[in-house]
């Protein structure tokens, strides 16, 4: 059951370690605008929806600032933990939207014991997947990779179904796939 992952510190540690790798790769490339060196400019985030205790390093989003005077461009690498500016961790935004799809009240009740998300928020996320995400340039291109085509009316469940493996593997693969839309300028998400 995916909901139990949210209470598993190893799952969150895995996401953090992947975020570190993504941040290292971003930094190694330098400034996108001028090629200058990037300095660390992490910013604090207090994401909701994590059902376990984690160290303070989990409350920071990796970000960089160009060291060149007159540029100072900010680069925020892709993340498996943060989906744009959403206040909930990315895994929750995926999982709740999936569980809500045809979810029974019992399943919602069990999940809301782990994470408190009201029905209006859930409805907004589901609408985001189908209307906003489905219309992004990223998805318009990326969806061509899937054959047969992913059913857009069943997003994100239909997308998660395409990633195979045991335990957390499909979810981590999906979060990694979503990387390009998680950056600072990548997508406006509330
Ligand atoms: Zn620069």
PDB file of C-alpha atoms and ligand atoms in Angstrom:
ATOM      1  CA  UNK A   1       0.000   0.000   0.000  1.00  0.00           C
ATOM      2  CA  UNK A   2       1.464   3.314  -1.090  1.00  0.00           C
ATOM      3  CA  UNK A   3       0.046   5.223   1.877  1.00  0.00           C
ATOM      4  CA  UNK A   4       2.419   3.396   4.235  1.00  0.00           C
ATOM      5  CA  UNK A   5       5.388   4.838   2.325  1.00  0.00           C
ATOM      6  CA  UNK A   6       4.544   8.277   3.651  1.00  0.00           C
ATOM      7  CA  UNK A   7       5.323   7.068   7.155  1.00  0.00           C
ATOM      8  CA  UNK A   8       8.544   5.364   6.077  1.00  0.00           C
ATOM      9  CA  UNK A   9      11.652   7.462   6.740  1.00  0.00           C
ATOM     10  CA  UNK A  10      13.626   5.375   4.228  1.00  0.00           C
ATOM     11  CA  UNK A  11      11.291   6.502   1.476  1.00  0.00           C
ATOM     12  CA  UNK A  12      11.861  10.165   2.341  1.00  0.00           C
ATOM     13  CA  UNK A  13      15.617   9.597   2.653  1.00  0.00           C
ATOM     14  CA  UNK A  14      15.601   8.052  -0.824  1.00  0.00           C
ATOM     15  CA  UNK A  15      13.806  11.069  -2.296  1.00  0.00           C
ATOM     16  CA  UNK A  16      16.236  13.410  -0.554  1.00  0.00           C
ATOM     17  CA  UNK A  17      19.251  11.519  -1.903  1.00  0.00           C
ATOM     18  CA  UNK A  18      17.877  11.687  -5.453  1.00  0.00           C
ATOM     19  CA  UNK A  19      17.235  15.411  -4.998  1.00  0.00           C
ATOM     20  CA  UNK A  20      20.860  15.810  -3.925  1.00  0.00           C
ATOM     21  CA  UNK A  21      22.028  14.102  -7.111  1.00  0.00           C
ATOM     22  CA  UNK A  22      19.767  16.302  -9.238  1.00  0.00           C
ATOM     23  CA  UNK A  23      21.074  19.387  -7.430  1.00  0.00           C
ATOM     24  CA  UNK A  24      24.720  18.330  -7.949  1.00  0.00           C
ATOM     25  CA  UNK A  25      24.083  17.838 -11.670  1.00  0.00           C
ATOM     26  CA  UNK A  26      22.379  21.235 -11.922  1.00  0.00           C
ATOM     27  CA  UNK A  27      25.253  22.940 -10.125  1.00  0.00           C
ATOM     28  CA  UNK A  28      27.860  21.220 -12.294  1.00  0.00           C
ATOM     29  CA  UNK A  29      26.261  22.703 -15.413  1.00  0.00           C
ATOM     30  CA  UNK A  30      26.626  26.249 -14.131  1.00  0.00           C
ATOM     31  CA  UNK A  31      24.396  29.217 -14.854  1.00  0.00           C
ATOM     32  CA  UNK A  32      22.008  28.647 -17.741  1.00  0.00           C
ATOM     33  CA  UNK A  33      22.239  32.277 -18.806  1.00  0.00           C
ATOM     34  CA  UNK A  34      25.919  33.163 -18.496  1.00  0.00           C
ATOM     35  CA  UNK A  35      27.715  29.915 -17.611  1.00  0.00           C
ATOM     36  CA  UNK A  36      28.824  31.411 -14.277  1.00  0.00           C
ATOM     37  CA  UNK A  37      29.451  29.463 -11.124  1.00  0.00           C
ATOM     38  CA  UNK A  38      26.426  28.646  -8.993  1.00  0.00           C
ATOM     39  CA  UNK A  39      26.301  29.247  -5.268  1.00  0.00           C
ATOM     40  CA  UNK A  40      23.995  27.355  -2.963  1.00  0.00           C
ATOM     41  CA  UNK A  41      20.871  29.355  -2.117  1.00  0.00           C
ATOM     42  CA  UNK A  42      18.593  26.809  -0.488  1.00  0.00           C
ATOM     43  CA  UNK A  43      15.318  27.979   0.824  1.00  0.00           C
ATOM     44  CA  UNK A  44      13.195  26.668   3.655  1.00  0.00           C
ATOM     45  CA  UNK A  45      10.066  24.669   2.963  1.00  0.00           C
ATOM     46  CA  UNK A  46       7.783  23.069   5.493  1.00  0.00           C
ATOM     47  CA  UNK A  47       5.924  20.597   3.368  1.00  0.00           C
ATOM     48  CA  UNK A  48       2.801  19.003   4.769  1.00  0.00           C
ATOM     49  CA  UNK A  49       1.880  15.389   4.419  1.00  0.00           C
ATOM     50  CA  UNK A  50       4.903  13.577   5.784  1.00  0.00           C
ATOM     51  CA  UNK A  51       3.791  11.020   8.294  1.00  0.00           C
ATOM     52  CA  UNK A  52       7.094  10.595  10.106  1.00  0.00           C
ATOM     53  CA  UNK A  53       9.801  12.599  11.840  1.00  0.00           C
ATOM     54  CA  UNK A  54      12.612  13.774   9.632  1.00  0.00           C
ATOM     55  CA  UNK A  55      15.737  15.846  10.107  1.00  0.00           C
ATOM     56  CA  UNK A  56      15.911  19.551   9.236  1.00  0.00           C
ATOM     57  CA  UNK A  57      17.652  18.758   5.932  1.00  0.00           C
ATOM     58  CA  UNK A  58      14.259  17.584   4.661  1.00  0.00           C
ATOM     59  CA  UNK A  59      12.835  21.071   5.137  1.00  0.00           C
ATOM     60  CA  UNK A  60      15.007  22.712   2.496  1.00  0.00           C
ATOM     61  CA  UNK A  61      14.636  22.957  -1.214  1.00  0.00           C
ATOM     62  CA  UNK A  62      17.900  22.898  -3.141  1.00  0.00           C
ATOM     63  CA  UNK A  63      18.375  26.044  -5.158  1.00  0.00           C
ATOM     64  CA  UNK A  64      21.276  28.010  -6.598  1.00  0.00           C
ATOM     65  CA  UNK A  65      22.162  31.563  -7.410  1.00  0.00           C
ATOM     66  CA  UNK A  66      24.626  32.634 -10.100  1.00  0.00           C
ATOM     67  CA  UNK A  67      27.781  34.100  -8.567  1.00  0.00           C
ATOM     68  CA  UNK A  68      28.326  36.587 -11.406  1.00  0.00           C
ATOM     69  CA  UNK A  69      27.540  40.227 -10.601  1.00  0.00           C
ATOM     70  CA  UNK A  70      24.830  41.556 -12.851  1.00  0.00           C
ATOM     71  CA  UNK A  71      23.430  38.082 -13.490  1.00  0.00           C
ATOM     72  CA  UNK A  72      22.554  36.503 -10.135  1.00  0.00           C
ATOM     73  CA  UNK A  73      20.126  34.242 -11.921  1.00  0.00           C
ATOM     74  CA  UNK A  74      18.375  31.665  -9.744  1.00  0.00           C
ATOM     75  CA  UNK A  75      18.325  28.023 -10.733  1.00  0.00           C
ATOM     76  CA  UNK A  76      16.069  25.604  -8.940  1.00  0.00           C
ATOM     77  CA  UNK A  77      16.740  21.999  -9.899  1.00  0.00           C
ATOM     78  CA  UNK A  78      14.076  19.362 -10.390  1.00  0.00           C
ATOM     79  CA  UNK A  79      12.858  17.705  -7.219  1.00  0.00           C
ATOM     80  CA  UNK A  80      11.165  14.469  -6.261  1.00  0.00           C
ATOM     81  CA  UNK A  81       9.998  16.037  -3.029  1.00  0.00           C
ATOM     82  CA  UNK A  82       8.515  19.371  -4.020  1.00  0.00           C
ATOM     83  CA  UNK A  83       6.041  19.910  -6.814  1.00  0.00           C
ATOM     84  CA  UNK A  84       6.314  23.588  -7.665  1.00  0.00           C
ATOM     85  CA  UNK A  85       5.055  25.719  -4.813  1.00  0.00           C
ATOM     86  CA  UNK A  86       2.610  23.215  -3.464  1.00  0.00           C
ATOM     87  CA  UNK A  87       2.516  23.024   0.300  1.00  0.00           C
ATOM     88  CA  UNK A  88       2.259  19.243   0.283  1.00  0.00           C
ATOM     89  CA  UNK A  89       5.086  16.874  -0.599  1.00  0.00           C
ATOM     90  CA  UNK A  90       4.948  15.729  -4.219  1.00  0.00           C
ATOM     91  CA  UNK A  91       4.263  12.083  -3.346  1.00  0.00           C
ATOM     92  CA  UNK A  92       1.058  13.116  -1.579  1.00  0.00           C
ATOM     93  CA  UNK A  93      -0.188  15.082  -4.550  1.00  0.00           C
ATOM     94  CA  UNK A  94       0.241  11.947  -6.652  1.00  0.00           C
ATOM     95  CA  UNK A  95      -1.059   9.411  -4.153  1.00  0.00           C
ATOM     96  CA  UNK A  96      -4.102  11.246  -2.916  1.00  0.00           C
ATOM     97  CA  UNK A  97      -5.221  12.045  -6.430  1.00  0.00           C
ATOM     98  CA  UNK A  98      -4.905   8.340  -7.249  1.00  0.00           C
ATOM     99  CA  UNK A  99      -6.643   7.071  -4.151  1.00  0.00           C
ATOM    100  CA  UNK A 100      -9.420   9.551  -4.648  1.00  0.00           C
ATOM    101  CA  UNK A 101     -10.076   8.111  -8.073  1.00  0.00           C
ATOM    102  CA  UNK A 102     -12.919   5.787  -7.337  1.00  0.00           C
ATOM    103  CA  UNK A 103     -11.808   5.644  -3.726  1.00  0.00           C
ATOM    104  CA  UNK A 104     -14.251   4.418  -1.194  1.00  0.00           C
ATOM    105  CA  UNK A 105     -14.956   6.475   1.884  1.00  0.00           C
ATOM    106  CA  UNK A 106     -13.117   3.854   3.914  1.00  0.00           C
ATOM    107  CA  UNK A 107      -9.941   4.336   1.903  1.00  0.00           C
ATOM    108  CA  UNK A 108     -10.183   8.103   2.185  1.00  0.00           C
ATOM    109  CA  UNK A 109     -10.753   7.785   5.906  1.00  0.00           C
ATOM    110  CA  UNK A 110      -7.664   5.591   6.325  1.00  0.00           C
ATOM    111  CA  UNK A 111      -5.559   7.967   4.316  1.00  0.00           C
ATOM    112  CA  UNK A 112      -6.795  11.002   6.195  1.00  0.00           C
ATOM    113  CA  UNK A 113      -5.568   9.359   9.396  1.00  0.00           C
ATOM    114  CA  UNK A 114      -2.075   9.593   7.915  1.00  0.00           C
ATOM    115  CA  UNK A 115      -2.395  12.913   6.128  1.00  0.00           C
ATOM    116  CA  UNK A 116      -5.098  15.462   6.676  1.00  0.00           C
ATOM    117  CA  UNK A 117      -6.208  16.805   3.334  1.00  0.00           C
ATOM    118  CA  UNK A 118      -9.705  18.147   2.910  1.00  0.00           C
ATOM    119  CA  UNK A 119     -11.932  17.129   0.033  1.00  0.00           C
ATOM    120  CA  UNK A 120     -11.748  20.521  -1.650  1.00  0.00           C
ATOM    121  CA  UNK A 121      -7.970  20.287  -1.846  1.00  0.00           C
ATOM    122  CA  UNK A 122      -8.222  16.790  -3.271  1.00  0.00           C
ATOM    123  CA  UNK A 123     -10.741  17.950  -5.864  1.00  0.00           C
ATOM    124  CA  UNK A 124      -8.405  20.804  -6.823  1.00  0.00           C
ATOM    125  CA  UNK A 125      -5.456  18.426  -7.271  1.00  0.00           C
ATOM    126  CA  UNK A 126      -7.467  16.062  -9.444  1.00  0.00           C
ATOM    127  CA  UNK A 127      -8.530  18.956 -11.606  1.00  0.00           C
ATOM    128  CA  UNK A 128      -4.898  20.137 -11.776  1.00  0.00           C
ATOM    129  CA  UNK A 129      -3.750  16.762 -13.118  1.00  0.00           C
ATOM    130  CA  UNK A 130      -6.371  16.666 -15.837  1.00  0.00           C
ATOM    131  CA  UNK A 131      -6.528  20.292 -16.890  1.00  0.00           C
ATOM    132  CA  UNK A 132      -3.239  21.973 -16.009  1.00  0.00           C
ATOM    133  CA  UNK A 133      -0.722  19.120 -16.110  1.00  0.00           C
ATOM    134  CA  UNK A 134      -2.308  17.528 -19.187  1.00  0.00           C
ATOM    135  CA  UNK A 135      -1.940  20.843 -21.036  1.00  0.00           C
ATOM    136  CA  UNK A 136       1.718  21.492 -20.173  1.00  0.00           C
ATOM    137  CA  UNK A 137       4.248  21.502 -23.017  1.00  0.00           C
ATOM    138  CA  UNK A 138       6.157  18.863 -21.004  1.00  0.00           C
ATOM    139  CA  UNK A 139       3.277  16.403 -21.053  1.00  0.00           C
ATOM    140  CA  UNK A 140       2.348  17.192 -24.651  1.00  0.00           C
ATOM    141  CA  UNK A 141       5.800  15.912 -25.648  1.00  0.00           C
ATOM    142  CA  UNK A 142       6.395  13.268 -22.968  1.00  0.00           C
ATOM    143  CA  UNK A 143       3.114  11.457 -23.514  1.00  0.00           C
ATOM    144  CA  UNK A 144       4.347  10.296 -26.941  1.00  0.00           C
ATOM    145  CA  UNK A 145       6.692   7.913 -25.086  1.00  0.00           C
ATOM    146  CA  UNK A 146       3.768   5.828 -23.925  1.00  0.00           C
ATOM    147  CA  UNK A 147       2.112   3.310 -26.157  1.00  0.00           C
ATOM    148  CA  UNK A 148      -0.788   2.697 -25.920  1.00  0.00           C
ATOM    149  CA  UNK A 149      -1.521   6.310 -24.969  1.00  0.00           C
ATOM    150  CA  UNK A 150      -2.066   7.183 -21.307  1.00  0.00           C
ATOM    151  CA  UNK A 151      -5.722   7.856 -20.481  1.00  0.00           C
ATOM    152  CA  UNK A 152      -5.730  11.547 -19.552  1.00  0.00           C
ATOM    153  CA  UNK A 153      -9.037  11.268 -17.748  1.00  0.00           C
ATOM    154  CA  UNK A 154      -7.434   8.868 -15.279  1.00  0.00           C
ATOM    155  CA  UNK A 155      -4.316  10.910 -14.502  1.00  0.00           C
ATOM    156  CA  UNK A 156      -2.222  10.390 -12.439  1.00  0.00           C
ATOM    157  CA  UNK A 157      -3.283   6.752 -11.819  1.00  0.00           C
ATOM    158  CA  UNK A 158      -3.023   5.891 -15.515  1.00  0.00           C
ATOM    159  CA  UNK A 159       0.522   7.269 -15.557  1.00  0.00           C
ATOM    160  CA  UNK A 160       1.666   5.451 -12.418  1.00  0.00           C
ATOM    161  CA  UNK A 161       0.427   2.201 -13.991  1.00  0.00           C
ATOM    162  CA  UNK A 162       3.108   2.576 -16.683  1.00  0.00           C
ATOM    163  CA  UNK A 163       5.984   2.336 -14.213  1.00  0.00           C
ATOM    164  CA  UNK A 164       6.688  -1.175 -13.012  1.00  0.00           C
ATOM    165  CA  UNK A 165       8.616  -2.615 -10.078  1.00  0.00           C
ATOM    166  CA  UNK A 166       8.260  -3.567  -6.447  1.00  0.00           C
ATOM    167  CA  UNK A 167       7.400  -1.393  -3.459  1.00  0.00           C
ATOM    168  CA  UNK A 168       8.228   2.265  -3.930  1.00  0.00           C
ATOM    169  CA  UNK A 169       9.931   1.786  -7.317  1.00  0.00           C
ATOM    170  CA  UNK A 170       7.013   2.817  -9.580  1.00  0.00           C
ATOM    171  CA  UNK A 171       6.214   5.892  -7.478  1.00  0.00           C
ATOM    172  CA  UNK A 172       9.855   7.003  -7.396  1.00  0.00           C
ATOM    173  CA  UNK A 173      10.064   6.483 -11.175  1.00  0.00           C
ATOM    174  CA  UNK A 174       6.941   8.597 -11.661  1.00  0.00           C
ATOM    175  CA  UNK A 175       8.269  11.376  -9.412  1.00  0.00           C
ATOM    176  CA  UNK A 176      11.530  11.314 -11.370  1.00  0.00           C
ATOM    177  CA  UNK A 177       9.598  11.487 -14.634  1.00  0.00           C
ATOM    178  CA  UNK A 178       7.760  14.568 -13.318  1.00  0.00           C
ATOM    179  CA  UNK A 179      11.089  16.269 -12.522  1.00  0.00           C
ATOM    180  CA  UNK A 180      10.969  18.760 -15.406  1.00  0.00           C
ATOM    181  CA  UNK A 181       7.734  20.318 -14.122  1.00  0.00           C
ATOM    182  CA  UNK A 182       8.878  20.661 -10.503  1.00  0.00           C
ATOM    183  CA  UNK A 183      11.404  23.490 -10.962  1.00  0.00           C
ATOM    184  CA  UNK A 184      10.894  27.051  -9.804  1.00  0.00           C
ATOM    185  CA  UNK A 185       9.770  28.402 -13.162  1.00  0.00           C
ATOM    186  CA  UNK A 186       8.534  25.074 -14.497  1.00  0.00           C
ATOM    187  CA  UNK A 187       4.972  25.254 -13.397  1.00  0.00           C
ATOM    188  CA  UNK A 188       2.674  27.457 -11.444  1.00  0.00           C
ATOM    189  CA  UNK A 189       0.974  25.291  -8.893  1.00  0.00           C
ATOM    190  CA  UNK A 190      -0.973  26.242  -5.827  1.00  0.00           C
TER     191      UNK A 190
HETATM  192 ZN1  LIG B   1      24.683  33.799 -14.536  1.00  0.00          ZN
END
